[in-house]
Tab-separated table of N, CA, C and O in Angstrom:
chain	number	residue	atom	x	y	z
A	82	MET	N	19.104	-4.331	25.474
A	82	MET	CA	20.102	-4.200	24.388
A	82	MET	C	20.733	-5.587	24.107
A	82	MET	O	21.352	-6.132	25.051
A	83	PRO	N	20.605	-6.084	22.897
A	83	PRO	CA	21.253	-7.298	22.554
A	83	PRO	C	22.774	-7.174	22.719
A	83	PRO	O	23.361	-6.258	22.392
A	84	GLY	N	23.346	-8.313	23.237
A	84	GLY	CA	24.791	-8.294	23.369
A	84	GLY	C	25.277	-7.747	24.717
A	84	GLY	O	26.442	-7.831	24.979
A	85	SER	N	24.387	-7.308	25.506
A	85	SER	CA	24.820	-6.793	26.823
A	85	SER	C	24.669	-7.990	27.844
A	85	SER	O	24.030	-8.937	27.663
A	86	GLY	N	25.396	-7.904	28.913
A	86	GLY	CA	25.328	-8.882	29.899
A	86	GLY	C	26.485	-9.949	29.732
A	86	GLY	O	27.356	-9.803	28.888
A	87	PHE	N	26.393	-10.993	30.426
A	87	PHE	CA	27.325	-12.094	30.409
A	87	PHE	C	27.312	-12.756	29.028
A	87	PHE	O	26.280	-13.090	28.530
A	88	ARG	N	28.459	-12.955	28.459
A	88	ARG	CA	28.565	-13.659	27.152
A	88	ARG	C	29.443	-14.873	27.315
A	88	ARG	O	30.307	-14.974	28.194
A	89	GLY	N	29.154	-15.866	26.438
A	89	GLY	CA	29.963	-17.032	26.447
A	89	GLY	C	29.299	-18.196	27.278
A	89	GLY	O	29.995	-19.230	27.549
A	90	ASN	N	28.077	-18.084	27.573
A	90	ASN	CA	27.353	-19.206	28.207
A	90	ASN	C	27.226	-20.324	27.187
A	90	ASN	O	27.322	-20.075	25.960
A	91	PRO	N	27.038	-21.555	27.666
A	91	PRO	CA	26.939	-22.676	26.721
A	91	PRO	C	25.952	-22.587	25.588
A	91	PRO	O	26.240	-22.945	24.469
A	92	SER	N	24.802	-21.959	25.867
A	92	SER	CA	23.796	-21.867	24.790
A	92	SER	C	24.279	-20.897	23.733
A	92	SER	O	24.027	-21.038	22.540
A	93	GLN	N	24.913	-19.809	24.089
A	93	GLN	CA	25.457	-18.833	23.141
A	93	GLN	C	26.561	-19.475	22.338
A	93	GLN	O	26.602	-19.267	21.146
A	94	LEU	N	27.414	-20.223	22.950
A	94	LEU	CA	28.505	-20.894	22.250
A	94	LEU	C	27.897	-21.953	21.246
A	94	LEU	O	28.469	-22.073	20.149
A	95	TRP	N	26.895	-22.658	21.713
A	95	TRP	CA	26.286	-23.644	20.864
A	95	TRP	C	25.613	-22.904	19.673
A	95	TRP	O	25.768	-23.449	18.480
A	96	ASN	N	24.923	-21.817	19.860
A	96	ASN	CA	24.341	-21.128	18.721
A	96	ASN	C	25.365	-20.595	17.813
A	96	ASN	O	25.213	-20.655	16.582
A	97	ALA	N	26.440	-20.022	18.320
A	97	ALA	CA	27.548	-19.632	17.476
A	97	ALA	C	28.123	-20.743	16.629
A	97	ALA	O	28.389	-20.551	15.399
A	98	PHE	N	28.317	-21.946	17.184
A	98	PHE	CA	28.718	-23.073	16.485
A	98	PHE	C	27.725	-23.487	15.383
A	98	PHE	O	28.128	-23.679	14.197
A	99	ARG	N	26.443	-23.486	15.671
A	99	ARG	CA	25.480	-23.851	14.715
A	99	ARG	C	25.455	-22.842	13.552
A	99	ARG	O	25.281	-23.267	12.379
A	100	TRP	N	25.519	-21.522	13.788
A	100	TRP	CA	25.544	-20.520	12.736
A	100	TRP	C	26.792	-20.610	11.917
A	100	TRP	O	26.728	-20.447	10.632
A	101	SER	N	27.929	-21.091	12.552
A	101	SER	CA	29.105	-21.285	11.725
A	101	SER	C	28.971	-22.462	10.789
A	101	SER	O	29.384	-22.398	9.660
A	102	MET	N	28.368	-23.521	11.303
A	102	MET	CA	28.136	-24.739	10.489
A	102	MET	C	27.138	-24.385	9.344
A	102	MET	O	27.268	-24.855	8.239
A	103	LYS	N	26.151	-23.532	9.662
A	103	LYS	CA	25.225	-23.113	8.640
A	103	LYS	C	25.904	-22.330	7.547
A	103	LYS	O	25.599	-22.548	6.403
A	104	GLY	N	26.861	-21.473	7.901
A	104	GLY	CA	27.594	-20.703	6.976
A	104	GLY	C	28.540	-21.625	6.152
A	104	GLY	O	28.633	-21.450	4.859
A	105	LEU	N	29.161	-22.607	6.760
A	105	LEU	CA	29.985	-23.531	5.896
A	105	LEU	C	29.158	-24.341	4.915
A	105	LEU	O	29.490	-24.566	3.816
A	106	GLY	N	27.912	-24.746	5.430
A	106	GLY	CA	26.980	-25.423	4.557
A	106	GLY	C	26.590	-24.603	3.399
A	106	GLY	O	26.523	-25.007	2.220
A	107	ALA	N	26.282	-23.268	3.673
A	107	ALA	CA	25.923	-22.357	2.536
A	107	ALA	C	27.033	-22.171	1.607
A	107	ALA	O	26.764	-22.117	0.368
A	108	GLY	N	28.223	-22.091	2.167
A	108	GLY	CA	29.433	-21.946	1.262
A	108	GLY	C	29.565	-23.238	0.395
A	108	GLY	O	29.824	-23.117	-0.849
A	109	TRP	N	29.372	-24.323	0.966
A	109	TRP	CA	29.514	-25.586	0.180
A	109	TRP	C	28.351	-25.694	-0.920
A	109	TRP	O	28.626	-26.036	-2.088
A	110	ARG	N	27.067	-25.307	-0.540
A	110	ARG	CA	25.992	-25.495	-1.453
A	110	ARG	C	26.050	-24.503	-2.618
A	110	ARG	O	25.676	-24.871	-3.711
A	111	HIS	N	26.469	-23.245	-2.302
A	111	HIS	CA	26.249	-22.180	-3.227
A	111	HIS	C	27.549	-21.663	-3.945
A	111	HIS	O	27.381	-20.839	-4.872
A	112	GLU	N	28.631	-22.057	-3.514
A	112	GLU	CA	29.876	-21.471	-3.991
A	112	GLU	C	30.846	-22.613	-4.532
A	112	GLU	O	31.430	-23.330	-3.842
A	113	ALA	N	31.000	-22.612	-5.932
A	113	ALA	CA	31.780	-23.680	-6.533
A	113	ALA	C	33.191	-23.459	-6.221
A	113	ALA	O	33.954	-24.498	-5.939
A	114	SER	N	33.710	-22.172	-6.059
A	114	SER	CA	35.116	-21.984	-5.706
A	114	SER	C	35.356	-22.506	-4.297
A	114	SER	O	36.495	-23.147	-4.051
A	115	PHE	N	34.462	-22.316	-3.352
A	115	PHE	CA	34.655	-22.822	-2.048
A	115	PHE	C	34.700	-24.313	-2.011
A	115	PHE	O	35.534	-24.994	-1.290
A	116	ARG	N	33.873	-24.966	-2.832
A	116	ARG	CA	33.840	-26.484	-2.868
A	116	ARG	C	35.147	-26.956	-3.327
A	116	ARG	O	35.771	-27.905	-2.843
A	117	LEU	N	35.666	-26.324	-4.431
A	117	LEU	CA	36.998	-26.704	-4.986
A	117	LEU	C	38.103	-26.576	-3.935
A	117	LEU	O	38.925	-27.474	-3.757
A	118	GLU	N	38.131	-25.471	-3.351
A	118	GLU	CA	39.181	-25.188	-2.365
A	118	GLU	C	39.022	-26.093	-1.106
A	118	GLU	O	40.061	-26.499	-0.550
A	119	ALA	N	37.763	-26.421	-0.723
A	119	ALA	CA	37.600	-27.261	0.353
A	119	ALA	C	38.078	-28.694	0.076
A	119	ALA	O	38.708	-29.376	0.886
A	120	LEU	N	37.775	-29.193	-1.225
A	120	LEU	CA	38.262	-30.535	-1.578
A	120	LEU	C	39.809	-30.499	-1.646
A	120	LEU	O	40.436	-31.494	-1.228
A	121	LEU	N	40.436	-29.355	-2.119
A	121	LEU	CA	41.869	-29.317	-2.105
A	121	LEU	C	42.381	-29.396	-0.667
A	121	LEU	O	43.376	-30.066	-0.388
A	122	ALA	N	41.669	-28.735	0.206
A	122	ALA	CA	42.082	-28.630	1.625
A	122	ALA	C	42.014	-30.129	2.238
A	122	ALA	O	42.898	-30.473	3.046
A	123	ILE	N	40.971	-30.861	1.876
A	123	ILE	CA	40.900	-32.211	2.372
A	123	ILE	C	42.052	-33.056	2.055
A	123	ILE	O	42.492	-33.908	2.737
A	124	VAL	N	42.659	-32.835	0.845
A	124	VAL	CA	43.925	-33.439	0.404
A	124	VAL	C	45.152	-32.860	1.015
A	124	VAL	O	46.021	-33.481	1.588
A	125	LEU	N	45.224	-31.582	0.908
A	125	LEU	CA	46.454	-30.787	1.206
A	125	LEU	C	46.764	-30.729	2.751
A	125	LEU	O	47.958	-30.691	3.090
A	126	VAL	N	45.780	-30.576	3.502
A	126	VAL	CA	46.041	-30.489	4.962
A	126	VAL	C	46.676	-31.761	5.539
A	126	VAL	O	47.755	-31.694	6.168
A	127	PRO	N	46.173	-32.919	5.273
A	127	PRO	CA	46.855	-34.147	5.711
A	127	PRO	C	48.271	-34.252	5.065
A	127	PRO	O	49.222	-34.707	5.815
A	128	VAL	N	48.390	-33.934	3.798
A	128	VAL	CA	49.728	-34.035	3.177
A	128	VAL	C	50.690	-33.025	3.843
A	128	VAL	O	51.872	-33.340	4.115
A	129	GLY	N	50.222	-31.840	4.109
A	129	GLY	CA	51.023	-30.810	4.826
A	129	GLY	C	51.454	-31.317	6.204
A	129	GLY	O	52.607	-31.061	6.605
A	130	LEU	N	50.563	-31.944	6.937
A	130	LEU	CA	50.940	-32.412	8.191
A	130	LEU	C	51.936	-33.533	8.149
A	130	LEU	O	52.801	-33.740	9.014
A	131	TRP	N	51.830	-34.311	7.047
A	131	TRP	CA	52.745	-35.373	6.886
A	131	TRP	C	54.149	-35.002	6.354
A	131	TRP	O	55.155	-35.490	6.829
A	132	LEU	N	54.167	-33.984	5.501
A	132	LEU	CA	55.450	-33.544	4.941
A	132	LEU	C	56.121	-32.562	5.856
A	132	LEU	O	57.395	-32.377	5.744
A	133	GLY	N	55.415	-31.912	6.701
A	133	GLY	CA	56.103	-30.859	7.589
A	133	GLY	C	56.956	-31.544	8.611
A	133	GLY	O	56.549	-32.508	9.297
A	134	HIS	N	58.200	-31.021	8.634
A	134	HIS	CA	59.097	-31.491	9.725
A	134	HIS	C	59.037	-30.539	10.896
A	134	HIS	O	59.546	-29.381	10.746
A	135	GLY	N	58.381	-30.928	11.945
A	135	GLY	CA	58.223	-29.993	13.099
A	135	GLY	C	57.010	-29.166	12.979
A	135	GLY	O	56.398	-29.036	11.909
A	136	ALA	N	56.747	-28.513	14.115
A	136	ALA	CA	55.525	-27.763	14.184
A	136	ALA	C	55.396	-26.571	13.254
A	136	ALA	O	54.405	-26.275	12.669
A	137	LEU	N	56.514	-25.861	13.159
A	137	LEU	CA	56.520	-24.622	12.324
A	137	LEU	C	56.285	-24.941	10.888
A	137	LEU	O	55.536	-24.249	10.098
A	138	GLU	N	56.874	-26.027	10.378
A	138	GLU	CA	56.605	-26.352	8.997
A	138	GLU	C	55.193	-26.895	8.792
A	138	GLU	O	54.586	-26.550	7.763
A	139	LYS	N	54.659	-27.594	9.746
A	139	LYS	CA	53.314	-28.138	9.607
A	139	LYS	C	52.355	-26.845	9.584
A	139	LYS	O	51.393	-26.855	8.777
A	140	ILE	N	52.649	-25.915	10.400
A	140	ILE	CA	51.817	-24.645	10.430
A	140	ILE	C	51.961	-23.950	9.066
A	140	ILE	O	50.948	-23.440	8.492
A	141	ALA	N	53.181	-23.827	8.571
A	141	ALA	CA	53.384	-23.132	7.312
A	141	ALA	C	52.707	-23.845	6.148
A	141	ALA	O	52.313	-23.109	5.173
A	142	LEU	N	52.496	-25.149	6.230
A	142	LEU	CA	51.879	-25.819	5.157
A	142	LEU	C	50.359	-25.908	5.287
A	142	LEU	O	49.660	-26.103	4.279
A	143	THR	N	49.882	-25.800	6.425
A	143	THR	CA	48.419	-25.941	6.694
A	143	THR	C	47.651	-24.631	6.983
A	143	THR	O	46.515	-24.481	6.373
A	144	LEU	N	48.191	-23.754	7.668
A	144	LEU	CA	47.413	-22.543	8.068
A	144	LEU	C	47.007	-21.712	6.836
A	144	LEU	O	45.853	-21.231	6.789
A	145	PRO	N	47.847	-21.552	5.856
A	145	PRO	CA	47.416	-20.759	4.709
A	145	PRO	C	46.203	-21.313	3.956
A	145	PRO	O	45.382	-20.585	3.445
A	146	ILE	N	46.053	-22.666	4.120
A	146	ILE	CA	44.941	-23.291	3.405
A	146	ILE	C	43.646	-22.870	4.079
A	146	ILE	O	42.580	-22.564	3.446
A	147	PHE	N	43.623	-22.807	5.493
A	147	PHE	CA	42.437	-22.400	6.204
A	147	PHE	C	42.181	-20.876	5.967
A	147	PHE	O	41.049	-20.443	5.956
A	148	LEU	N	43.267	-20.096	5.760
A	148	LEU	CA	43.088	-18.693	5.448
A	148	LEU	C	42.442	-18.516	4.109
A	148	LEU	O	41.577	-17.628	3.930
A	149	VAL	N	42.724	-19.314	3.075
A	149	VAL	CA	42.172	-19.261	1.810
A	149	VAL	C	40.635	-19.599	1.880
A	149	VAL	O	39.811	-18.861	1.376
A	150	LEU	N	40.320	-20.583	2.649
A	150	LEU	CA	38.914	-20.980	2.882
A	150	LEU	C	38.155	-19.838	3.511
A	150	LEU	O	37.005	-19.529	3.129
A	151	SER	N	38.739	-19.212	4.531
A	151	SER	CA	38.110	-18.109	5.246
A	151	SER	C	37.914	-16.948	4.275
A	151	SER	O	36.824	-16.337	4.276
A	152	ALA	N	38.923	-16.626	3.514
A	152	ALA	CA	38.828	-15.515	2.595
A	152	ALA	C	37.751	-15.743	1.468
A	152	ALA	O	37.022	-14.882	1.103
A	153	GLU	N	37.677	-16.980	1.073
A	153	GLU	CA	36.678	-17.317	0.086
A	153	GLU	C	35.272	-17.155	0.635
A	153	GLU	O	34.438	-16.591	-0.071
A	154	LEU	N	35.073	-17.544	1.882
A	154	LEU	CA	33.698	-17.339	2.485
A	154	LEU	C	33.441	-15.870	2.674
A	154	LEU	O	32.299	-15.394	2.408
A	155	LEU	N	34.447	-15.092	3.065
A	155	LEU	CA	34.258	-13.646	3.234
A	155	LEU	C	33.997	-12.995	1.801
A	155	LEU	O	33.120	-12.108	1.717
A	156	ASN	N	34.728	-13.451	0.841
A	156	ASN	CA	34.472	-12.945	-0.479
A	156	ASN	C	33.055	-13.286	-1.025
A	156	ASN	O	32.390	-12.449	-1.538
A	157	SER	N	32.573	-14.482	-0.665
A	157	SER	CA	31.170	-14.852	-1.117
A	157	SER	C	30.212	-14.036	-0.272
A	157	SER	O	29.173	-13.685	-0.909
A	158	ALA	N	30.448	-13.676	0.968
A	158	ALA	CA	29.597	-12.908	1.683
A	158	ALA	C	29.521	-11.447	1.136
A	158	ALA	O	28.427	-10.872	0.969
A	159	ILE	N	30.684	-10.907	0.783
A	159	ILE	CA	30.674	-9.654	0.052
A	159	ILE	C	29.832	-9.714	-1.234
A	159	ILE	O	28.971	-8.757	-1.502
A	160	GLU	N	30.065	-10.629	-2.039
A	160	GLU	CA	29.338	-10.757	-3.299
A	160	GLU	C	27.827	-10.881	-3.033
A	160	GLU	O	27.031	-10.270	-3.821
A	161	ALA	N	27.369	-11.615	-2.058
A	161	ALA	CA	25.990	-11.761	-1.820
A	161	ALA	C	25.368	-10.478	-1.362
A	161	ALA	O	24.272	-10.098	-1.760
A	162	VAL	N	26.094	-9.752	-0.511
A	162	VAL	CA	25.531	-8.456	-0.014
A	162	VAL	C	25.475	-7.421	-1.210
A	162	VAL	O	24.497	-6.701	-1.390
A	163	VAL	N	26.544	-7.399	-1.993
A	163	VAL	CA	26.568	-6.553	-3.175
A	163	VAL	C	25.434	-6.850	-4.137
A	163	VAL	O	24.684	-5.978	-4.622
A	164	ASP	N	25.209	-8.088	-4.377
A	164	ASP	CA	24.079	-8.507	-5.253
A	164	ASP	C	22.735	-8.129	-4.660
A	164	ASP	O	21.826	-7.798	-5.427
A	165	LEU	N	22.611	-8.169	-3.357
A	165	LEU	CA	21.387	-7.834	-2.716
A	165	LEU	C	21.143	-6.345	-2.823
A	165	LEU	O	20.005	-5.889	-3.139
A	166	VAL	N	22.126	-5.567	-2.536
A	166	VAL	CA	22.033	-4.065	-2.457
A	166	VAL	C	21.948	-3.526	-3.866
A	166	VAL	O	21.207	-2.557	-4.136
A	167	SER	N	22.754	-4.116	-4.741
A	167	SER	CA	22.874	-3.448	-6.136
A	167	SER	C	22.748	-4.568	-7.186
A	167	SER	O	23.777	-4.998	-7.741
A	168	PRO	N	21.562	-4.973	-7.438
A	168	PRO	CA	21.393	-6.096	-8.471
A	168	PRO	C	21.845	-5.675	-9.906
A	168	PRO	O	22.289	-6.469	-10.758
A	169	ASP	N	21.748	-4.282	-10.192
A	169	ASP	CA	22.214	-3.856	-11.479
A	169	ASP	C	23.715	-3.583	-11.418
A	169	ASP	O	24.239	-3.336	-10.306
A	170	PHE	N	24.369	-3.527	-12.526
A	170	PHE	CA	25.786	-3.268	-12.521
A	170	PHE	C	26.068	-1.842	-12.043
A	170	PHE	O	25.426	-0.948	-12.381
A	171	HIS	N	27.072	-1.806	-11.236
A	171	HIS	CA	27.573	-0.510	-10.663
A	171	HIS	C	29.089	-0.603	-10.574
A	171	HIS	O	29.565	-1.687	-10.092
A	172	ALA	N	29.845	0.332	-10.909
A	172	ALA	CA	31.302	0.264	-10.885
A	172	ALA	C	31.780	-0.038	-9.509
A	172	ALA	O	32.722	-0.883	-9.329
A	173	LEU	N	31.215	0.530	-8.443
A	173	LEU	CA	31.666	0.216	-7.077
A	173	LEU	C	31.331	-1.171	-6.618
A	173	LEU	O	32.068	-1.837	-5.960
A	174	ALA	N	30.188	-1.702	-7.118
A	174	ALA	CA	29.816	-3.095	-6.803
A	174	ALA	C	30.803	-4.034	-7.468
A	174	ALA	O	31.288	-4.987	-6.850
A	175	GLY	N	31.188	-3.719	-8.665
A	175	GLY	CA	32.185	-4.534	-9.400
A	175	GLY	C	33.573	-4.440	-8.717
A	175	GLY	O	34.238	-5.479	-8.601
A	176	ARG	N	33.941	-3.246	-8.179
A	176	ARG	CA	35.175	-3.076	-7.507
A	176	ARG	C	35.183	-3.904	-6.279
A	176	ARG	O	36.199	-4.523	-5.943
A	177	ALA	N	34.044	-3.869	-5.512
A	177	ALA	CA	34.023	-4.658	-4.248
A	177	ALA	C	34.216	-6.100	-4.476
A	177	ALA	O	34.960	-6.782	-3.788
A	178	LYS	N	33.548	-6.629	-5.530
A	178	LYS	CA	33.686	-8.048	-5.900
A	178	LYS	C	35.166	-8.345	-6.394
A	178	LYS	O	35.727	-9.415	-5.972
A	179	ASP	N	35.708	-7.490	-7.126
A	179	ASP	CA	37.143	-7.711	-7.610
A	179	ASP	C	38.103	-7.617	-6.473
A	179	ASP	O	39.064	-8.477	-6.464
A	180	LEU	N	37.833	-6.783	-5.524
A	180	LEU	CA	38.782	-6.654	-4.335
A	180	LEU	C	38.686	-7.963	-3.491
A	180	LEU	O	39.723	-8.436	-3.040
A	181	GLY	N	37.473	-8.484	-3.342
A	181	GLY	CA	37.388	-9.729	-2.542
A	181	GLY	C	38.079	-10.851	-3.348
A	181	GLY	O	38.761	-11.700	-2.695
A	182	SER	N	37.938	-10.902	-4.627
A	182	SER	CA	38.559	-11.919	-5.372
A	182	SER	C	40.093	-11.805	-5.313
A	182	SER	O	40.793	-12.806	-5.239
A	183	ALA	N	40.532	-10.626	-5.380
A	183	ALA	CA	41.991	-10.341	-5.237
A	183	ALA	C	42.523	-10.833	-3.919
A	183	ALA	O	43.644	-11.356	-3.856
A	184	ALA	N	41.802	-10.620	-2.798
A	184	ALA	CA	42.185	-11.123	-1.528
A	184	ALA	C	42.396	-12.684	-1.554
A	184	ALA	O	43.343	-13.171	-0.994
A	185	VAL	N	41.450	-13.385	-2.088
A	185	VAL	CA	41.525	-14.804	-2.194
A	185	VAL	C	42.764	-15.202	-3.063
A	185	VAL	O	43.561	-16.156	-2.660
A	186	PHE	N	42.948	-14.541	-4.187
A	186	PHE	CA	44.088	-14.791	-4.996
A	186	PHE	C	45.442	-14.621	-4.271
A	186	PHE	O	46.331	-15.461	-4.386
A	187	LEU	N	45.508	-13.536	-3.522
A	187	LEU	CA	46.746	-13.263	-2.801
A	187	LEU	C	47.010	-14.350	-1.737
A	187	LEU	O	48.184	-14.812	-1.499
A	188	LEU	N	45.997	-14.857	-1.100
A	188	LEU	CA	46.161	-15.969	-0.102
A	188	LEU	C	46.600	-17.297	-0.796
A	188	LEU	O	47.290	-18.035	-0.329
A	189	LEU	N	45.977	-17.467	-2.021
A	189	LEU	CA	46.358	-18.622	-2.795
A	189	LEU	C	47.854	-18.607	-3.113
A	189	LEU	O	48.604	-19.589	-3.037
A	190	ALA	N	48.309	-17.426	-3.576
A	190	ALA	CA	49.769	-17.214	-3.953
A	190	ALA	C	50.555	-17.408	-2.657
A	190	ALA	O	51.679	-18.056	-2.715
A	191	ALA	N	50.138	-16.922	-1.536
A	191	ALA	CA	50.951	-17.096	-0.247
A	191	ALA	C	50.987	-18.572	0.095
A	191	ALA	O	52.022	-18.980	0.620
A	192	THR	N	49.881	-19.252	-0.174
A	192	THR	CA	49.930	-20.709	0.192
A	192	THR	C	50.963	-21.449	-0.693
A	192	THR	O	51.743	-22.224	-0.218
A	193	ALA	N	50.932	-21.112	-2.059
A	193	ALA	CA	51.939	-21.702	-2.907
A	193	ALA	C	53.373	-21.335	-2.469
A	193	ALA	O	54.305	-22.241	-2.525
A	194	LEU	N	53.591	-20.131	-2.121
A	194	LEU	CA	54.860	-19.644	-1.621
A	194	LEU	C	55.345	-20.444	-0.374
A	194	LEU	O	56.462	-20.904	-0.330
A	195	CYS	N	54.474	-20.615	0.545
A	195	CYS	CA	54.787	-21.333	1.766
A	195	CYS	C	55.173	-22.778	1.431
A	195	CYS	O	56.215	-23.276	1.952
A	196	TRP	N	54.405	-23.401	0.534
A	196	TRP	CA	54.713	-24.790	0.160
A	196	TRP	C	56.018	-24.824	-0.548
A	196	TRP	O	56.869	-25.744	-0.248
A	197	ALA	N	56.259	-23.881	-1.408
A	197	ALA	CA	57.558	-23.900	-2.062
A	197	ALA	C	58.708	-23.642	-1.167
A	197	ALA	O	59.793	-24.320	-1.255
A	198	LEU	N	58.636	-22.727	-0.229
A	198	LEU	CA	59.703	-22.440	0.638
A	198	LEU	C	59.996	-23.569	1.572
A	198	LEU	O	61.119	-23.761	1.936
A	199	VAL	N	58.980	-24.328	1.910
A	199	VAL	CA	59.223	-25.498	2.811
A	199	VAL	C	59.784	-26.718	1.998
A	199	VAL	O	60.699	-27.357	2.419
A	200	LEU	N	59.183	-26.968	0.799
A	200	LEU	CA	59.480	-28.174	0.170
A	200	LEU	C	60.578	-28.158	-0.890
A	200	LEU	O	61.327	-29.067	-1.021
A	201	VAL	N	60.749	-27.037	-1.629
A	201	VAL	CA	61.758	-26.981	-2.622
A	201	VAL	C	63.160	-27.249	-2.179
A	201	VAL	O	63.927	-27.935	-2.774
A	202	PRO	N	63.590	-26.606	-1.036
A	202	PRO	CA	64.916	-26.886	-0.546
A	202	PRO	C	65.306	-28.335	-0.325
A	202	PRO	O	66.421	-28.739	-0.394
A	203	ARG	N	64.283	-29.178	-0.050
A	203	ARG	CA	64.510	-30.602	0.166
A	203	ARG	C	64.911	-31.339	-1.156
A	203	ARG	O	65.533	-32.372	-1.094
A	204	TRP	N	64.537	-30.710	-2.277
A	204	TRP	CA	64.850	-31.333	-3.609
A	204	TRP	C	66.048	-30.733	-4.300
A	204	TRP	O	66.472	-31.269	-5.234
A	205	ILE	N	66.578	-29.614	-3.725
A	205	ILE	CA	67.709	-28.967	-4.317
A	205	ILE	C	68.938	-29.444	-3.670
A	205	ILE	O	69.089	-29.653	-2.566
C-alpha cells in the first residue's frame, strides 16, 4: 500500500520538493495571473519586510502575499481539473471556477486591508 511505513526519509522529502518546484514552474509557465502575482510578490515582500516595524507587522505585510500565491495555484489546479473532466460548458464547472476565483479575490482584498491597517496610521 503506497504511503504506508516510515515517511519523511530524505528521498521522499527531496521528491516532495521536486514536485513542488514542478508545480511552481507549471504555474509560472501556464498561468498569467500567477506570473503577475509572483512579480508583485518579488517587489512587495522585500518592501513589506522593510516597512514592517517588528515581527508582527512584517508578518502582516508578507504572509498574505504568500497566501494569494497559494490560492492562485489552487484555483489553477481546480480550473485544470474542471477543464479535463468537463471540457464543455456546465453550470457546476463554471461555479467551481468562479468559487476558486472568488477565493483569490478575497485574499487579495485581505492583503490590501493588512497593508492599509499597518501603513495608513503612519500617515494620519
